[in-house]
PDB file of C-alpha atoms and ligand atoms in Angstrom:
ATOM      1  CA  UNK A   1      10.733  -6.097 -14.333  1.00  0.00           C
ATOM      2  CA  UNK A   2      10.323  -2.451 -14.928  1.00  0.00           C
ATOM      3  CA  UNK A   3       7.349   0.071 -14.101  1.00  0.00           C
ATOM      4  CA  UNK A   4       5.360   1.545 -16.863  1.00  0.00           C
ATOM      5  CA  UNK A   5       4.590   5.005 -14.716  1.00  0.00           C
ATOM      6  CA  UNK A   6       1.578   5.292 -17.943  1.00  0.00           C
ATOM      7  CA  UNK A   7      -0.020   2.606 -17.286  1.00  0.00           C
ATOM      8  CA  UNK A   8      -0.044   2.565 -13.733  1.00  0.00           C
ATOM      9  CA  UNK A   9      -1.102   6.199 -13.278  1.00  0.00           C
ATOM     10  CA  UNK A  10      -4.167   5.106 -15.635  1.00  0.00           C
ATOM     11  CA  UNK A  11      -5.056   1.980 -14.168  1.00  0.00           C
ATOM     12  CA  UNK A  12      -5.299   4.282 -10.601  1.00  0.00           C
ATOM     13  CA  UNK A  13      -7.036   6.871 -12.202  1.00  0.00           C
ATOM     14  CA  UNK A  14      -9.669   3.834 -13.363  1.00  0.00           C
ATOM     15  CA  UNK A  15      -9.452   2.621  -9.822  1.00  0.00           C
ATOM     16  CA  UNK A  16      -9.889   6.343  -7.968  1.00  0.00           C
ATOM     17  CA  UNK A  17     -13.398   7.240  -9.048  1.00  0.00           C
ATOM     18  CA  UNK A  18     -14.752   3.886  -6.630  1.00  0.00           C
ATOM     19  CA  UNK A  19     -13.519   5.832  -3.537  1.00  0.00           C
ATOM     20  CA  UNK A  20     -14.072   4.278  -0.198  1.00  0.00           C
ATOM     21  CA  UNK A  21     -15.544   0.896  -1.817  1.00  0.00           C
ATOM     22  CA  UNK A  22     -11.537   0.256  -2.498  1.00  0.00           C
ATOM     23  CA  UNK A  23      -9.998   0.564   0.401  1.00  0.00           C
ATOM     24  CA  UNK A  24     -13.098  -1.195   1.980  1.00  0.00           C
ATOM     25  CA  UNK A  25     -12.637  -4.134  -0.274  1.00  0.00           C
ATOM     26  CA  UNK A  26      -9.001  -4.289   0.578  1.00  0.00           C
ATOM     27  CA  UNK A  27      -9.063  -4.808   4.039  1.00  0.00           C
ATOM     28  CA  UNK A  28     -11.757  -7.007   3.566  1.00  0.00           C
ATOM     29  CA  UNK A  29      -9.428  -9.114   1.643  1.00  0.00           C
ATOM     30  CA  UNK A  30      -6.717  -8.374   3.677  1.00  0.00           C
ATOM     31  CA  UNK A  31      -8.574  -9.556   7.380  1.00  0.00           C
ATOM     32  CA  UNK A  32      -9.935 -12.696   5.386  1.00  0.00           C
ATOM     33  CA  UNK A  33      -6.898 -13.772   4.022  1.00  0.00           C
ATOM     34  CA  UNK A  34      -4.317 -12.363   6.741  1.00  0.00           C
ATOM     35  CA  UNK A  35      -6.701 -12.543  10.216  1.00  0.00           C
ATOM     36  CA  UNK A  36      -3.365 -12.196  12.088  1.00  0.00           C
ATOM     37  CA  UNK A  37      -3.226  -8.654  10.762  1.00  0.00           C
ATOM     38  CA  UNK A  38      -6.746  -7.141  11.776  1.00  0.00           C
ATOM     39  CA  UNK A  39      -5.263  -6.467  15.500  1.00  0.00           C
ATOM     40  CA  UNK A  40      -2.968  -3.961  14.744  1.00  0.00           C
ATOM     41  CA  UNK A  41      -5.998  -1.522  13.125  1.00  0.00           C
ATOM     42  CA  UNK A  42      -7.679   0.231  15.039  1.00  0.00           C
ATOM     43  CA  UNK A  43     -11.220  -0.912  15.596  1.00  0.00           C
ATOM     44  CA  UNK A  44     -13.147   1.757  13.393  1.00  0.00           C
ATOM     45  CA  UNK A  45     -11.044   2.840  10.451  1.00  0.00           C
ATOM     46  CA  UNK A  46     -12.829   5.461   8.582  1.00  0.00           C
ATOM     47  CA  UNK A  47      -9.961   7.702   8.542  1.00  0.00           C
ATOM     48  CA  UNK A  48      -7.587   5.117   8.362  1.00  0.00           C
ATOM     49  CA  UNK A  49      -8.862   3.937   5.360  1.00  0.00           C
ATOM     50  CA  UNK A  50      -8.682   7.163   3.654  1.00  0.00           C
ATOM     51  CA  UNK A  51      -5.254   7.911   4.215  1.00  0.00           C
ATOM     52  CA  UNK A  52      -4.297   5.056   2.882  1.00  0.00           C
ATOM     53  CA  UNK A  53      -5.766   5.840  -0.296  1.00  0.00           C
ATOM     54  CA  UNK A  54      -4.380   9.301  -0.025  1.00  0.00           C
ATOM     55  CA  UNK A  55      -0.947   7.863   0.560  1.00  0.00           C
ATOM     56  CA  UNK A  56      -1.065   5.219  -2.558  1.00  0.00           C
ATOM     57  CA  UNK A  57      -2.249   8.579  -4.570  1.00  0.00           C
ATOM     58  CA  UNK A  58       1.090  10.388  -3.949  1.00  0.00           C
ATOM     59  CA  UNK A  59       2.885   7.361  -4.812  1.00  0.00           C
ATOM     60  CA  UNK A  60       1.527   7.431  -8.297  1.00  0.00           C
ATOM     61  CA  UNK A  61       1.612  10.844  -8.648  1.00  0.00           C
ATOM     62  CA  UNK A  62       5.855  10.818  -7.870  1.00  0.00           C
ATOM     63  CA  UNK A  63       6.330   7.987  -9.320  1.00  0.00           C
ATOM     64  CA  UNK A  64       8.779   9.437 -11.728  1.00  0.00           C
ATOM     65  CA  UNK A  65      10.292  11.751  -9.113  1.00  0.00           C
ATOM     66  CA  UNK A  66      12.849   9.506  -7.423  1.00  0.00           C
ATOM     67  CA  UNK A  67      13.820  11.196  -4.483  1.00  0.00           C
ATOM     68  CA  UNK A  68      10.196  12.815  -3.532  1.00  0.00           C
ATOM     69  CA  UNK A  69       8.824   9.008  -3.661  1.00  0.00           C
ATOM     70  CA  UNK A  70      12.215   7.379  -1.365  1.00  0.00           C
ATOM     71  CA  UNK A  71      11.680  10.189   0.901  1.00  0.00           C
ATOM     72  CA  UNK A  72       7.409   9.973   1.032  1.00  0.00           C
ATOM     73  CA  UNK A  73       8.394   6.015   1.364  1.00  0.00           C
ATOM     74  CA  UNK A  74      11.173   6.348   4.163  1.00  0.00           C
ATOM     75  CA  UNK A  75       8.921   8.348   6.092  1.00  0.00           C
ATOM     76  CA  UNK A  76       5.992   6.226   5.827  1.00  0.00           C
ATOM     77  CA  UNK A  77       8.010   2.927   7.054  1.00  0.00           C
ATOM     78  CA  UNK A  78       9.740   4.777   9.918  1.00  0.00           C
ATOM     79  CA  UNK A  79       6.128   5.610  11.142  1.00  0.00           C
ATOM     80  CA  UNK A  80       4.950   1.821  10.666  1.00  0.00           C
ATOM     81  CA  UNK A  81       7.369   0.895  13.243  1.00  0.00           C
ATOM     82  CA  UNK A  82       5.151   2.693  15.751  1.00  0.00           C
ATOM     83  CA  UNK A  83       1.954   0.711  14.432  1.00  0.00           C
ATOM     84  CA  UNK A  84       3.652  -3.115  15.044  1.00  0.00           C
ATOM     85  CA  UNK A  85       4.082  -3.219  11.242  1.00  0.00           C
ATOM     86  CA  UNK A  86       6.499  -5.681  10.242  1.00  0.00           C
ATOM     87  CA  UNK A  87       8.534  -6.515   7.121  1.00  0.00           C
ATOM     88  CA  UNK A  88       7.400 -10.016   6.562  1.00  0.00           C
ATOM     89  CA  UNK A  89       3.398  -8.072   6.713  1.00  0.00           C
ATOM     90  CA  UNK A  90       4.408  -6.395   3.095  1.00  0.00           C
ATOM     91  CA  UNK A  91       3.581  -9.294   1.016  1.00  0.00           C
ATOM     92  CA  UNK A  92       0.252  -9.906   2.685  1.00  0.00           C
ATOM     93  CA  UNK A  93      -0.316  -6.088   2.486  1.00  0.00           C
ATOM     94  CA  UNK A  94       0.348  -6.146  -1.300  1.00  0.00           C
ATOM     95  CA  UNK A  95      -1.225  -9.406  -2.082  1.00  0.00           C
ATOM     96  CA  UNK A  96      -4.414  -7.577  -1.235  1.00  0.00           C
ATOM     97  CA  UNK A  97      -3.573  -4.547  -2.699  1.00  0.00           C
ATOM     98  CA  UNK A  98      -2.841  -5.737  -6.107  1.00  0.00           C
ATOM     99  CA  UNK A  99      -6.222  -7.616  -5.472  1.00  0.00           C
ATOM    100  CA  UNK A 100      -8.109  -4.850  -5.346  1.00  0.00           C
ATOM    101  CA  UNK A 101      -6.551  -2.611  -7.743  1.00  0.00           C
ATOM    102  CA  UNK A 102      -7.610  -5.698 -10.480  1.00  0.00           C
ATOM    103  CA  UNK A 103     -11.411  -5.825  -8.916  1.00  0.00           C
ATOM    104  CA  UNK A 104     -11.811  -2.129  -9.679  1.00  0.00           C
ATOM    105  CA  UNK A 105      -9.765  -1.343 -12.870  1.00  0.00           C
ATOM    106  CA  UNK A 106     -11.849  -3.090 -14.822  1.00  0.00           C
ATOM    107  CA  UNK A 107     -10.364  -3.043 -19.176  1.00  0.00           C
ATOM    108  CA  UNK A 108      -7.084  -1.505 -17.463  1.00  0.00           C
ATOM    109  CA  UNK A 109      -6.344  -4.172 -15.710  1.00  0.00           C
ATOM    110  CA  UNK A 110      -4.076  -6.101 -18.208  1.00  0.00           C
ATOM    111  CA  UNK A 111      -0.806  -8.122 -17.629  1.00  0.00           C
ATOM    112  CA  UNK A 112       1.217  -5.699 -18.356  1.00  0.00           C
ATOM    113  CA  UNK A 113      -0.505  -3.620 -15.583  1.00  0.00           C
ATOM    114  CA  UNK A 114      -0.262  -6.342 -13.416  1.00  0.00           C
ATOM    115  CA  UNK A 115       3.632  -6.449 -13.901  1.00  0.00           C
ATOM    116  CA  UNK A 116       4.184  -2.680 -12.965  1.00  0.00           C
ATOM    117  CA  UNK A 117       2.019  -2.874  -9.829  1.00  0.00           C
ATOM    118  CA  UNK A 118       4.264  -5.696  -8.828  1.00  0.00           C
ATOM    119  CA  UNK A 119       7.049  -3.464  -9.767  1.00  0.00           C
ATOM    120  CA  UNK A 120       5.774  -0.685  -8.202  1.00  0.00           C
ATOM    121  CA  UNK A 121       5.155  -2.751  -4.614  1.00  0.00           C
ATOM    122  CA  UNK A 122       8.705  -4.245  -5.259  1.00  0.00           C
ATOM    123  CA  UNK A 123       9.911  -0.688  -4.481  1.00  0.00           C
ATOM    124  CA  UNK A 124       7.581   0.131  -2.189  1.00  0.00           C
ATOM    125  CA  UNK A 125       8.611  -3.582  -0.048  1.00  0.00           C
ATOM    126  CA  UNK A 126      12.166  -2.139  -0.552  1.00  0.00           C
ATOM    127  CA  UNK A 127      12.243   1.226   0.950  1.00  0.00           C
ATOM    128  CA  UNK A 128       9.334   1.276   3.001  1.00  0.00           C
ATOM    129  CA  UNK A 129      10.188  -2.177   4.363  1.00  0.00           C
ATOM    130  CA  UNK A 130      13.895  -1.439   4.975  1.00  0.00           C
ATOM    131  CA  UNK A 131      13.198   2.071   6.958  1.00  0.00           C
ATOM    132  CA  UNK A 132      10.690   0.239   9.044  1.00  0.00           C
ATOM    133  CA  UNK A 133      13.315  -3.004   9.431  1.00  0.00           C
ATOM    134  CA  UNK A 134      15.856  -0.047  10.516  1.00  0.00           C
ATOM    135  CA  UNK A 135      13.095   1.562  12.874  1.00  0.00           C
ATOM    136  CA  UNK A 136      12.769  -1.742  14.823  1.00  0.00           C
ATOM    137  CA  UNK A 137      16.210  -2.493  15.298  1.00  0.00           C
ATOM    138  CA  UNK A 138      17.175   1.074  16.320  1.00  0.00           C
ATOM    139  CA  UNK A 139      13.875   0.673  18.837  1.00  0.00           C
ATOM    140  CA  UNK A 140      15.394  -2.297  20.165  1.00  0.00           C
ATOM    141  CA  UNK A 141      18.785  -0.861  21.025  1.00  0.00           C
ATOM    142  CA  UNK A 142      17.235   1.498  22.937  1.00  0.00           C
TER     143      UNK A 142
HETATM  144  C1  HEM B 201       1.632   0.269   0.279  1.00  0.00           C
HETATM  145  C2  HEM B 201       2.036   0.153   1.539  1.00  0.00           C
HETATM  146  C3  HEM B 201       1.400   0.951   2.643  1.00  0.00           C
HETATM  147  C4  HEM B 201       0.896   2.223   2.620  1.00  0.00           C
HETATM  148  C5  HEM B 201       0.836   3.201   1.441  1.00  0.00           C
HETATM  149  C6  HEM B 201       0.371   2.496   3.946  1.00  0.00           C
HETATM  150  C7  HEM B 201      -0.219   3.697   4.332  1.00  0.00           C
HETATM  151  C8  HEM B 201      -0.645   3.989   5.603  1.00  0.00           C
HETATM  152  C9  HEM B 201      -1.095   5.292   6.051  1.00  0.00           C
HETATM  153  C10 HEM B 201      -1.138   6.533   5.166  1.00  0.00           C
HETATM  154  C11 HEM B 201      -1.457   5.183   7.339  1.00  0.00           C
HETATM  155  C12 HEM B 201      -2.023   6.317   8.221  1.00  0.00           C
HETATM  156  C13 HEM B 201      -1.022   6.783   9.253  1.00  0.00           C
HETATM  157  C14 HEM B 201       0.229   7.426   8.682  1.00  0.00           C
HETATM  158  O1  HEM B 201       0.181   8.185   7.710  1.00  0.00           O
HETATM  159  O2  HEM B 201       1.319   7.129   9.260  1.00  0.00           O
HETATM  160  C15 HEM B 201      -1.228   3.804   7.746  1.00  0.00           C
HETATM  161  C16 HEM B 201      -1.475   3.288   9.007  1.00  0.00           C
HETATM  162  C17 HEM B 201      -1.297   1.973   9.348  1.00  0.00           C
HETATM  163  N1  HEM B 201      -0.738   0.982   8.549  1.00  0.00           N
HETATM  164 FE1  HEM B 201      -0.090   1.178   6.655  1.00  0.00          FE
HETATM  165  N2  HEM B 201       0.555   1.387   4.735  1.00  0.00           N
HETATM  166  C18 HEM B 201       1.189   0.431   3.975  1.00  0.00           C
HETATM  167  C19 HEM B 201       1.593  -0.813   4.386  1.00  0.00           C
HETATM  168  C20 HEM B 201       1.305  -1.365   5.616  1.00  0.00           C
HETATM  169  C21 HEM B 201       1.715  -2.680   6.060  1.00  0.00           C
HETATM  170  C22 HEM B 201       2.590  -3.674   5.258  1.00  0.00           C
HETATM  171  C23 HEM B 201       1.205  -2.860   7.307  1.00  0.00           C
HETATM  172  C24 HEM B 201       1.350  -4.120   8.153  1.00  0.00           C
HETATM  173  C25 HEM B 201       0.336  -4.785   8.598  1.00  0.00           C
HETATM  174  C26 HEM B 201       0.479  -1.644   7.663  1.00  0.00           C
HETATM  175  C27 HEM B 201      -0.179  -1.403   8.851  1.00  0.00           C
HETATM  176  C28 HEM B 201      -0.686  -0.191   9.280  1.00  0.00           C
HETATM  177  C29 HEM B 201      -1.265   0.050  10.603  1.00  0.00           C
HETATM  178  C30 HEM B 201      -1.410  -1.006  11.703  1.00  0.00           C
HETATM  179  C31 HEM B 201      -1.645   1.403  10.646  1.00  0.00           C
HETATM  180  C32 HEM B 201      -2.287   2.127  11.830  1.00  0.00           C
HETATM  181  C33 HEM B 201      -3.764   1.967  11.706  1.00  0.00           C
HETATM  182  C34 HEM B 201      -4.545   2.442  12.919  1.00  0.00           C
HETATM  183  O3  HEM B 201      -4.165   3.460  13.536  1.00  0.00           O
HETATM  184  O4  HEM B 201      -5.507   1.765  13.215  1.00  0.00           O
HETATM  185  N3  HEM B 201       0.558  -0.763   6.617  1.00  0.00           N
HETATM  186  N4  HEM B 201      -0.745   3.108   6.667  1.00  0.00           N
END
């Protein structure tokens, strides 16, 4: 399945102008759905919660720029290592974030959105996942 970079930077933009409710919502859904999750957060999560957002931004925004994304991915998994993040958390993580990305898109929220976000998290499960998978195990040698 291939990403439509269109249609997921304009299903974001529909998505960005509901701010904090988002990321609110999402780990909402995520700590309902996935309760084993909510002890690795931090109690209050204010900032948390925006630099999430912040980070998903960038994504979209270098989503056509290969290495910039691998590279803003790589990073981002090595430092998940450090939070108790774990591989087998991404499709939790991106059940709920595909979850909320349909609550708030509203008309852009089509299949064929649907199919690039999936795309998109593929990727992001990929790299992110493997340089936190490589994290862990170099941790453990040590
Ligand atoms: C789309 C995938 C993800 C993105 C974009 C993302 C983004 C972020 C960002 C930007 C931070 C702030 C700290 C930093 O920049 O290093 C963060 C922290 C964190 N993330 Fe993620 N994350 C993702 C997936 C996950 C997954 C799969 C887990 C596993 C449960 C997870 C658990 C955490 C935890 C526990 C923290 C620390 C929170 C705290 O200090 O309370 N994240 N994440």
């Amino acid at each position: 399945m291939s990403i439509d970079p269109l249609l997921v930077k304009s299903s974001f933009a529909a998505v960005e102008p509901h701010g904090t409710e988002v990321t609110a919502y999402f780990y909402r859904h995520l700590f309902e759905h996935h309760p084993a999750v909510r002890g690795l957060f931090a109690e209050h999560m204010d900032d948390q919660q925006d630099r999430l957002f912040a980070a998903l931004g960038a994504l979209v925004t270098h989503l056509e720029d290969t290495d910039t994304l691998v590279g803003i991915l790589q990073d981002l998994g090595r430092r998940h290592a450090a939070y108790g993040a774990l591989p087998e958390h991404f499709p939790a993580v991106g059940g709920s974030l595909l979850a909320t990305l349909a609550h708030f898109a509203g008309d852009a929220w089509t299949p064929e959105t649907e199919a690039s976000w999936t795309a998109v998290y593929g990727v992001v499960t990929d790299t992110m996942g493997g340089a936190l998978a490589d994290a862990v195990r170099s941790a453990a040698r040590d």
